[in-house]
Short mmCIF file of C-alpha atoms in Angstrom, two decimals:
data_model
loop_
_atom_site.label_atom_id
_atom_site.label_comp_id
_atom_site.label_asym_id
_atom_site.label_seq_id
_atom_site.Cartn_x
_atom_site.Cartn_y
_atom_site.Cartn_z
CA MET A 789 135.04 61.02 -133.33
CA VAL A 790 132.61 63.95 -133.27
CA HIS A 791 128.95 63.06 -133.88
CA THR A 792 126.64 65.87 -134.95
CA LYS A 793 123.89 63.49 -136.07
CA GLU A 794 122.06 61.12 -133.75
CA GLU A 795 122.08 58.33 -136.32
CA THR A 796 125.87 57.99 -136.32
CA PHE A 797 126.04 57.98 -132.52
CA ILE A 798 123.28 55.37 -132.29
CA ARG A 799 125.16 53.24 -134.81
CA HIS A 800 128.29 53.47 -132.68
CA LEU A 801 126.45 52.47 -129.49
CA LYS A 802 124.74 49.53 -131.17
CA LYS A 803 127.58 48.09 -133.23
CA GLU A 804 130.95 49.23 -131.88
CA ALA A 805 132.96 48.55 -128.75
CA LEU A 806 132.47 51.02 -125.94
CA SER A 807 134.97 53.88 -125.90
CA ARG A 808 136.96 55.08 -122.92
CA VAL A 809 135.66 58.66 -122.98
CA TYR A 810 132.34 60.27 -123.96
CA VAL A 811 131.56 63.97 -124.11
CA LEU A 812 127.82 64.66 -124.47
CA ALA A 813 126.98 68.26 -125.30
CA GLY A 814 124.49 70.51 -127.07
CA PRO A 815 121.29 72.40 -126.28
CA GLU A 816 118.90 69.41 -126.04
CA ASN A 817 119.03 68.21 -122.43
CA TYR A 818 116.59 65.35 -122.91
CA LEU A 819 118.81 63.71 -125.53
CA LYS A 820 121.94 64.19 -123.42
CA GLU A 821 120.24 62.41 -120.52
CA HIS A 822 118.87 59.67 -122.76
CA TYR A 823 122.23 58.80 -124.30
CA ARG A 824 124.05 59.28 -120.99
CA ASP A 825 121.90 56.52 -119.50
CA TRP A 826 122.51 54.30 -122.54
CA VAL A 827 126.30 54.66 -122.29
CA VAL A 828 126.32 54.10 -118.52
CA LYS A 829 124.14 51.00 -118.83
CA ARG A 830 126.50 49.49 -121.40
CA ALA A 831 129.56 50.36 -119.33
CA LEU A 832 128.21 48.62 -116.23
CA GLU A 833 127.23 45.38 -117.98
CA GLY A 834 129.02 42.36 -116.56
CA GLY A 835 130.17 44.07 -113.36
CA ASN A 836 128.91 45.34 -110.02
CA ALA A 837 127.02 48.55 -110.75
CA ASP A 838 126.94 49.63 -107.07
CA PHE A 839 130.74 49.70 -106.89
CA ASN A 840 131.74 50.48 -110.47
CA LEU A 841 129.67 53.63 -111.02
CA HIS A 842 131.20 56.87 -109.71
CA GLU A 843 129.23 60.12 -110.01
CA PHE A 844 130.69 63.63 -109.82
CA ASP A 845 129.35 67.18 -109.88
CA GLY A 846 130.87 68.95 -112.88
CA GLY A 847 130.40 72.32 -111.20
CA ALA A 848 132.90 71.33 -108.48
CA PHE A 849 135.13 69.07 -110.59
CA LYS A 850 138.30 67.75 -108.89
CA CYS A 851 140.46 65.73 -111.24
CA ARG A 852 142.28 63.87 -108.45
CA GLU A 853 139.03 62.45 -107.01
CA PHE A 854 137.83 61.56 -110.49
CA SER A 855 141.07 59.88 -111.62
CA ASP A 856 141.47 57.94 -108.34
CA ALA A 857 137.98 56.47 -108.79
CA ILE A 858 138.31 55.63 -112.47
CA GLU A 859 141.79 54.13 -112.17
CA ALA A 860 140.77 51.64 -109.46
CA LEU A 861 140.16 48.03 -110.50
CA PRO A 862 136.51 47.34 -111.41
CA MET A 863 134.65 45.29 -108.83
CA MET A 864 133.67 41.79 -110.00
CA GLY A 865 134.70 42.42 -113.61
CA GLY A 866 133.16 44.81 -116.09
CA ARG A 867 134.30 48.41 -116.43
CA ASN A 868 134.71 51.35 -114.12
CA CYS A 869 132.33 54.13 -115.12
CA ALA A 870 132.66 57.78 -114.10
CA LEU A 871 129.70 60.07 -114.72
CA ILE A 872 130.46 63.79 -114.56
CA LYS A 873 127.20 65.77 -114.66
CA GLY A 874 126.86 69.42 -115.62
CA ILE A 875 130.43 70.28 -116.55
CA ASP A 876 131.45 73.42 -118.41
CA PHE A 877 135.04 72.92 -119.54
CA ASP A 878 135.60 76.67 -119.92
CA LYS A 879 134.75 77.19 -116.23
CA VAL A 880 136.90 74.38 -114.82
CA PRO A 881 139.81 75.91 -112.84
CA LEU A 882 143.04 75.96 -114.86
CA THR A 883 144.89 73.55 -112.54
CA GLU A 884 142.06 71.00 -112.79
CA TYR A 885 141.80 71.49 -116.54
CA ASN A 886 145.52 70.79 -116.99
CA LYS A 887 145.22 67.60 -114.91
CA LEU A 888 142.25 66.53 -116.99
CA LYS A 889 144.29 66.99 -120.19
CA GLU A 890 146.97 64.67 -118.82
CA PHE A 891 144.36 62.07 -117.87
CA LEU A 892 142.76 62.12 -121.32
CA LYS A 893 146.05 61.25 -122.99
CA ASP A 894 145.72 57.65 -121.76
CA PRO A 895 142.57 56.73 -119.78
CA PRO A 896 142.46 53.21 -118.30
CA GLU A 897 141.45 50.56 -120.83
CA ASP A 898 138.82 49.05 -118.50
CA SER A 899 137.07 52.37 -117.86
CA THR A 900 134.45 54.65 -119.40
CA SER A 901 134.20 58.33 -118.44
CA VAL A 902 131.04 60.22 -119.42
CA PHE A 903 131.17 64.03 -119.36
CA VAL A 904 127.72 65.66 -119.67
CA CYS A 905 128.18 69.32 -120.60
CA THR A 906 125.89 72.12 -119.46
CA GLY A 907 125.71 73.51 -123.00
CA ASP A 908 127.38 73.30 -126.38
CA PHE A 909 130.90 72.05 -127.10
CA ASN A 910 131.95 74.93 -129.33
CA THR A 911 135.37 74.33 -130.85
CA LYS A 912 135.12 77.56 -132.90
CA LYS A 913 134.82 79.82 -129.87
CA SER A 914 136.58 77.83 -127.15
CA THR A 915 140.31 77.05 -127.18
CA ARG A 916 139.77 74.48 -124.43
CA CYS A 917 137.14 72.64 -126.45
CA ARG A 918 139.46 72.54 -129.47
CA THR A 919 142.22 71.07 -127.31
CA LEU A 920 139.92 68.54 -125.67
CA GLU A 921 138.54 67.46 -129.05
CA LYS A 922 142.05 66.51 -130.17
CA LEU A 923 142.67 64.61 -126.93
CA VAL A 924 139.34 62.77 -126.93
CA ASP A 925 139.37 61.82 -130.61
CA PRO A 926 141.80 58.84 -130.28
CA VAL A 927 140.14 57.43 -127.14
CA GLY A 928 136.50 58.42 -127.25
CA GLN A 929 133.42 60.01 -128.75
CA ILE A 930 132.00 63.54 -128.72
CA ALA A 931 128.26 63.82 -129.42
CA ILE A 932 126.48 67.15 -129.96
CA PHE A 933 122.69 66.98 -129.56
CA TYR A 934 120.73 69.76 -131.22
CA LYS A 935 117.06 70.64 -130.88
CA ARG A 936 114.80 68.43 -132.96
CA GLY A 937 112.50 69.91 -135.59
CA GLU A 938 108.73 70.17 -135.15
CA GLY A 939 108.07 67.06 -137.26
CA ASP A 940 110.39 64.92 -135.14
CA LEU A 941 108.87 66.31 -131.94
CA TYR A 942 105.38 65.46 -133.19
CA ARG A 943 106.36 61.83 -133.82
CA PHE A 944 108.02 61.78 -130.38
CA ALA A 945 104.82 63.03 -128.72
CA LEU A 946 102.61 60.67 -130.77
CA ASP A 947 104.56 57.67 -129.46
CA ARG A 948 104.11 58.78 -125.86
CA ALA A 949 100.40 59.44 -126.33
CA ALA A 950 99.94 56.07 -128.04
CA ALA A 951 101.25 54.30 -124.93
CA TYR A 952 98.03 55.49 -123.23
CA LYS A 953 95.89 54.79 -126.32
CA ALA A 954 95.32 58.54 -126.66
CA ILE A 955 95.14 60.39 -130.00
CA LEU A 956 97.11 63.63 -130.42
CA PRO A 957 95.98 65.76 -133.40
CA ARG A 958 98.67 67.85 -135.11
CA GLU A 959 97.10 71.22 -134.21
CA VAL A 960 96.69 70.20 -130.56
CA PHE A 961 100.33 69.08 -130.55
CA ARG A 962 101.39 72.51 -131.82
CA THR A 963 99.67 74.14 -128.86
CA LEU A 964 101.20 71.63 -126.46
CA ASN A 965 104.68 72.09 -127.92
CA GLN A 966 104.31 75.85 -127.55
CA MET A 967 103.26 75.41 -123.90
CA CYS A 968 106.44 73.34 -123.41
CA GLY A 969 108.68 75.83 -125.21
CA GLY A 970 109.94 73.09 -127.56
CA ASP A 971 111.71 71.35 -124.67
CA MET A 972 111.71 67.56 -125.16
CA LEU A 973 111.84 66.61 -121.49
CA MET A 974 108.88 68.82 -120.65
CA LEU A 975 107.07 67.69 -123.81
CA GLN A 976 107.47 64.07 -122.72
CA ASN A 977 106.16 64.77 -119.21
CA GLU A 978 103.23 66.92 -120.32
CA THR A 979 102.24 64.54 -123.13
CA GLU A 980 102.21 61.56 -120.79
CA LYS A 981 100.25 63.54 -118.22
CA VAL A 982 97.49 64.66 -120.59
CA ALA A 983 97.46 61.29 -122.41
CA ALA A 984 96.90 59.47 -119.11
CA TYR A 985 93.99 61.85 -118.47
CA CYS A 986 92.54 61.18 -121.96
CA GLN A 987 93.11 57.42 -122.19
CA GLY A 988 91.40 55.91 -125.21
CA ARG A 989 90.21 59.17 -126.80
CA GLU A 990 91.38 62.26 -128.68
CA ILE A 991 93.21 64.98 -126.76
CA THR A 992 91.52 68.40 -127.08
CA PRO A 993 92.68 71.98 -126.42
CA LEU A 994 90.46 71.98 -123.30
CA ASP A 995 92.38 68.95 -122.00
CA LEU A 996 95.62 70.91 -122.36
CA GLU A 997 94.16 73.79 -120.35
CA THR A 998 93.06 71.33 -117.66
CA CYS A 999 96.27 69.30 -117.36
CA CYS A 1000 99.25 71.29 -118.65
CA CYS A 1001 101.20 74.30 -117.43
CA PRO A 1002 102.89 76.59 -119.99
CA VAL A 1003 106.55 77.52 -119.58
CA MET A 1004 107.35 81.14 -118.75
CA GLU A 1005 108.60 81.73 -122.30
CA THR A 1006 105.08 81.08 -123.61
CA THR A 1007 103.40 83.18 -120.91
CA ALA A 1008 105.86 86.03 -121.53
CA PHE A 1009 104.99 86.02 -125.23
CA GLU A 1010 101.32 86.36 -124.28
CA LEU A 1011 102.41 89.35 -122.20
CA SER A 1012 104.14 90.95 -125.20
CA ARG A 1013 101.06 90.21 -127.33
CA ALA A 1014 98.82 91.92 -124.76
CA VAL A 1015 101.05 95.01 -124.88
CA ILE A 1016 101.02 95.14 -128.68
CA ARG A 1017 97.23 94.76 -128.75
CA GLY A 1018 96.74 97.49 -126.16
CA ASP A 1019 95.17 95.23 -123.50
CA PHE A 1020 96.57 96.80 -120.33
CA ASP A 1021 94.38 94.79 -117.91
CA ARG A 1022 95.42 91.48 -119.46
CA ALA A 1023 99.10 92.47 -119.41
CA MET A 1024 98.96 93.38 -115.73
CA GLY A 1025 97.07 90.16 -115.01
CA ILE A 1026 99.76 88.05 -116.69
CA LEU A 1027 102.49 89.90 -114.78
CA LYS A 1028 100.66 89.32 -111.52
CA GLN A 1029 100.37 85.62 -112.35
CA LEU A 1030 104.11 85.32 -113.08
CA LEU A 1031 105.00 87.04 -109.81
CA TYR A 1032 102.53 84.84 -107.91
CA LEU A 1033 104.33 81.81 -109.37
CA ARG A 1034 107.59 83.31 -107.99
CA GLU A 1035 109.24 83.64 -111.36
CA GLU A 1036 112.47 85.63 -111.17
CA PRO A 1037 111.91 89.26 -112.34
CA VAL A 1038 115.12 89.19 -114.40
CA ALA A 1039 113.91 86.00 -116.10
CA ILE A 1040 110.52 87.63 -116.81
CA VAL A 1041 112.20 90.58 -118.52
CA GLY A 1042 114.53 88.21 -120.42
CA ALA A 1043 111.62 86.11 -121.71
CA LEU A 1044 109.63 89.25 -122.58
CA ALA A 1045 112.64 90.62 -124.47
CA ALA A 1046 112.95 87.35 -126.40
CA GLY A 1047 109.31 87.71 -127.48
CA PHE A 1048 109.83 91.25 -128.70
CA LEU A 1049 113.01 90.25 -130.53
CA ASP A 1050 111.07 87.48 -132.29
CA ILE A 1051 108.53 90.07 -133.45
CA TYR A 1052 111.29 92.51 -134.45
CA ARG A 1053 112.93 89.82 -136.61
CA ALA A 1054 109.56 88.99 -138.16
CA LYS A 1055 108.91 92.69 -138.80
CA THR A 1056 112.22 93.32 -140.56
CA ALA A 1057 111.77 90.12 -142.60
CA SER A 1058 108.27 91.19 -143.60
CA LEU A 1059 109.42 94.68 -144.64
CA SER A 1060 112.13 93.15 -146.85
CA GLY A 1061 109.67 90.77 -148.52
CA ARG A 1062 110.81 87.65 -146.69
CA GLY A 1063 108.84 85.06 -144.75
CA ASN A 1064 108.94 82.38 -142.08
CA ASN A 1065 111.37 80.09 -143.89
CA ASP A 1066 113.94 82.87 -144.26
CA ILE A 1067 113.83 83.54 -140.52
CA LEU A 1068 114.13 79.83 -139.72
CA LYS A 1069 117.21 79.57 -141.96
CA SER A 1070 118.89 82.62 -140.41
CA PHE A 1071 118.20 81.97 -136.70
CA GLU A 1072 118.09 78.94 -134.41
CA TYR A 1073 114.38 78.12 -133.97
CA ARG A 1074 114.58 74.37 -134.49
CA GLY A 1075 111.83 72.71 -132.48
CA ARG A 1076 110.37 76.15 -131.69
CA GLU A 1077 109.06 77.10 -135.12
CA PHE A 1078 105.87 78.24 -133.38
CA ARG A 1079 107.73 81.32 -132.16
CA VAL A 1080 108.18 82.52 -135.73
CA ARG A 1081 104.55 81.79 -136.62
CA ASN A 1082 103.35 83.68 -133.54
CA ALA A 1083 105.63 86.63 -134.23
CA MET A 1084 104.46 86.91 -137.84
CA MET A 1085 100.89 87.27 -136.59
CA GLU A 1086 101.83 90.45 -134.70
CA VAL A 1087 103.94 92.37 -137.24
CA SER A 1088 101.00 94.26 -138.74
CA ARG A 1089 100.05 95.65 -135.34
CA CYS A 1090 103.25 97.54 -134.52
CA SER A 1091 105.86 99.79 -136.10
CA THR A 1092 109.59 99.21 -136.31
CA GLY A 1093 110.10 102.31 -134.15
CA PHE A 1094 107.92 100.87 -131.39
CA LEU A 1095 109.80 97.56 -131.42
CA ARG A 1096 113.19 99.32 -131.22
CA GLY A 1097 111.94 101.46 -128.36
CA ALA A 1098 110.52 98.40 -126.59
CA VAL A 1099 113.87 96.61 -126.75
CA ALA A 1100 115.57 99.72 -125.32
CA LEU A 1101 113.07 99.87 -122.42
CA LEU A 1102 113.55 96.17 -121.71
CA THR A 1103 117.34 96.63 -121.68
CA GLU A 1104 116.97 99.50 -119.21
CA ALA A 1105 114.63 97.48 -116.97
CA ASP A 1106 117.07 94.56 -116.95
CA ALA A 1107 119.85 96.87 -115.79
CA GLN A 1108 117.62 98.37 -113.08
CA LEU A 1109 116.65 94.94 -111.75
CA LYS A 1110 120.33 94.05 -111.40
CA SER A 1111 121.47 97.31 -109.83
CA SER A 1112 118.61 99.45 -108.48
CA ARG A 1113 117.29 99.42 -104.92
CA LEU A 1114 113.75 99.84 -106.21
CA GLU A 1115 111.36 96.96 -105.53
CA ASP A 1116 111.32 94.51 -108.43
CA ARG A 1117 107.56 94.67 -108.79
CA VAL A 1118 107.71 98.46 -109.12
CA ILE A 1119 110.30 98.18 -111.90
CA LEU A 1120 108.20 95.63 -113.80
CA GLU A 1121 104.96 97.61 -113.48
CA LYS A 1122 106.80 100.77 -114.58
CA LEU A 1123 108.17 98.86 -117.59
CA LEU A 1124 104.71 97.76 -118.70
CA THR A 1125 103.35 101.30 -118.30
CA GLN A 1126 106.23 102.69 -120.39
CA LEU A 1127 105.62 100.06 -123.08
CA PHE A 1128 101.94 101.02 -123.31
CA ILE A 1129 102.79 104.75 -123.49
CA LEU A 1130 105.34 104.01 -126.22
CA ARG A 1131 102.83 101.92 -128.14
CA LYS A 1132 100.25 104.72 -127.99
CA SER A 1133 102.71 107.36 -129.14
CA SER A 1134 104.51 105.29 -131.80
CA GLY A 1135 102.06 106.46 -134.46
CA ARG A 1136 101.78 104.88 -137.90
CA VAL A 1137 102.40 101.18 -138.38
CA ASP A 1138 105.00 100.85 -141.16
#
């Protein structure tokens, strides 16, 4: 069975017998890890966990090693459990993939195999995923975990703060969620960190500045905002900070491009008389609604022509970083200078 809603998968784990195969996929890594641990814990009940759990690296998957381990008799009762972390079925070598298909036709009854995918399990785009879905359906479960919405993330963070008797106001949460890029695992860690610092009182924006570190995605958006607002010194300062933190130059350009694309989407929506909700319906911003709100705040400051030109410059810089012999720092500083020149010459804001 394919589960696209958490509720149905939770119901299965609570009320039904454990299946022989689980495929856990989707963009939300925290949920994949959470349910992975739940399945493994159930599988190892009543047996010897030290002997019955077999872990494998999905990036170097060898079906023979996996099948030999899972087909052995469980030690002291219980079930054999194989945990395959970080597997991308489309990147598994063909010979290994064919062996895996044969295994999935009839896995051992006293076993549970848990495949944790590196990303989505897209049956519309991947022939392999379509084939595996048909093979897994009679013997197991496929669960796709999507990003949670802002409301769900707020309740998630409230529970973690409450464990330290700390109070997390909604507006402070929005800032924290933005610093975490909408990532649940980071949100959990940062919430617990700042809540432990603020035990018994309300968490403030100053507490976030003291305790929490923003993800590069958030810092890169601040960089794009500095460019749009004509603050050259601030832009160069943010770039210097990112390089000091040893962020990869290609990743910096990628995150900066994502920020400009957010603003470009907001700009085109605004020009056509549409708003935040239209963008959220058309693009995948679940759990990261703040990106749309932030982008909408910048649309009146820049023209469509500037945004198109900015995306072209970012594309060119990305290509140079991957192929040019120029020093990465030089390419990035040149990019920022070109963006500021383009902004100055772009003329009227439409």
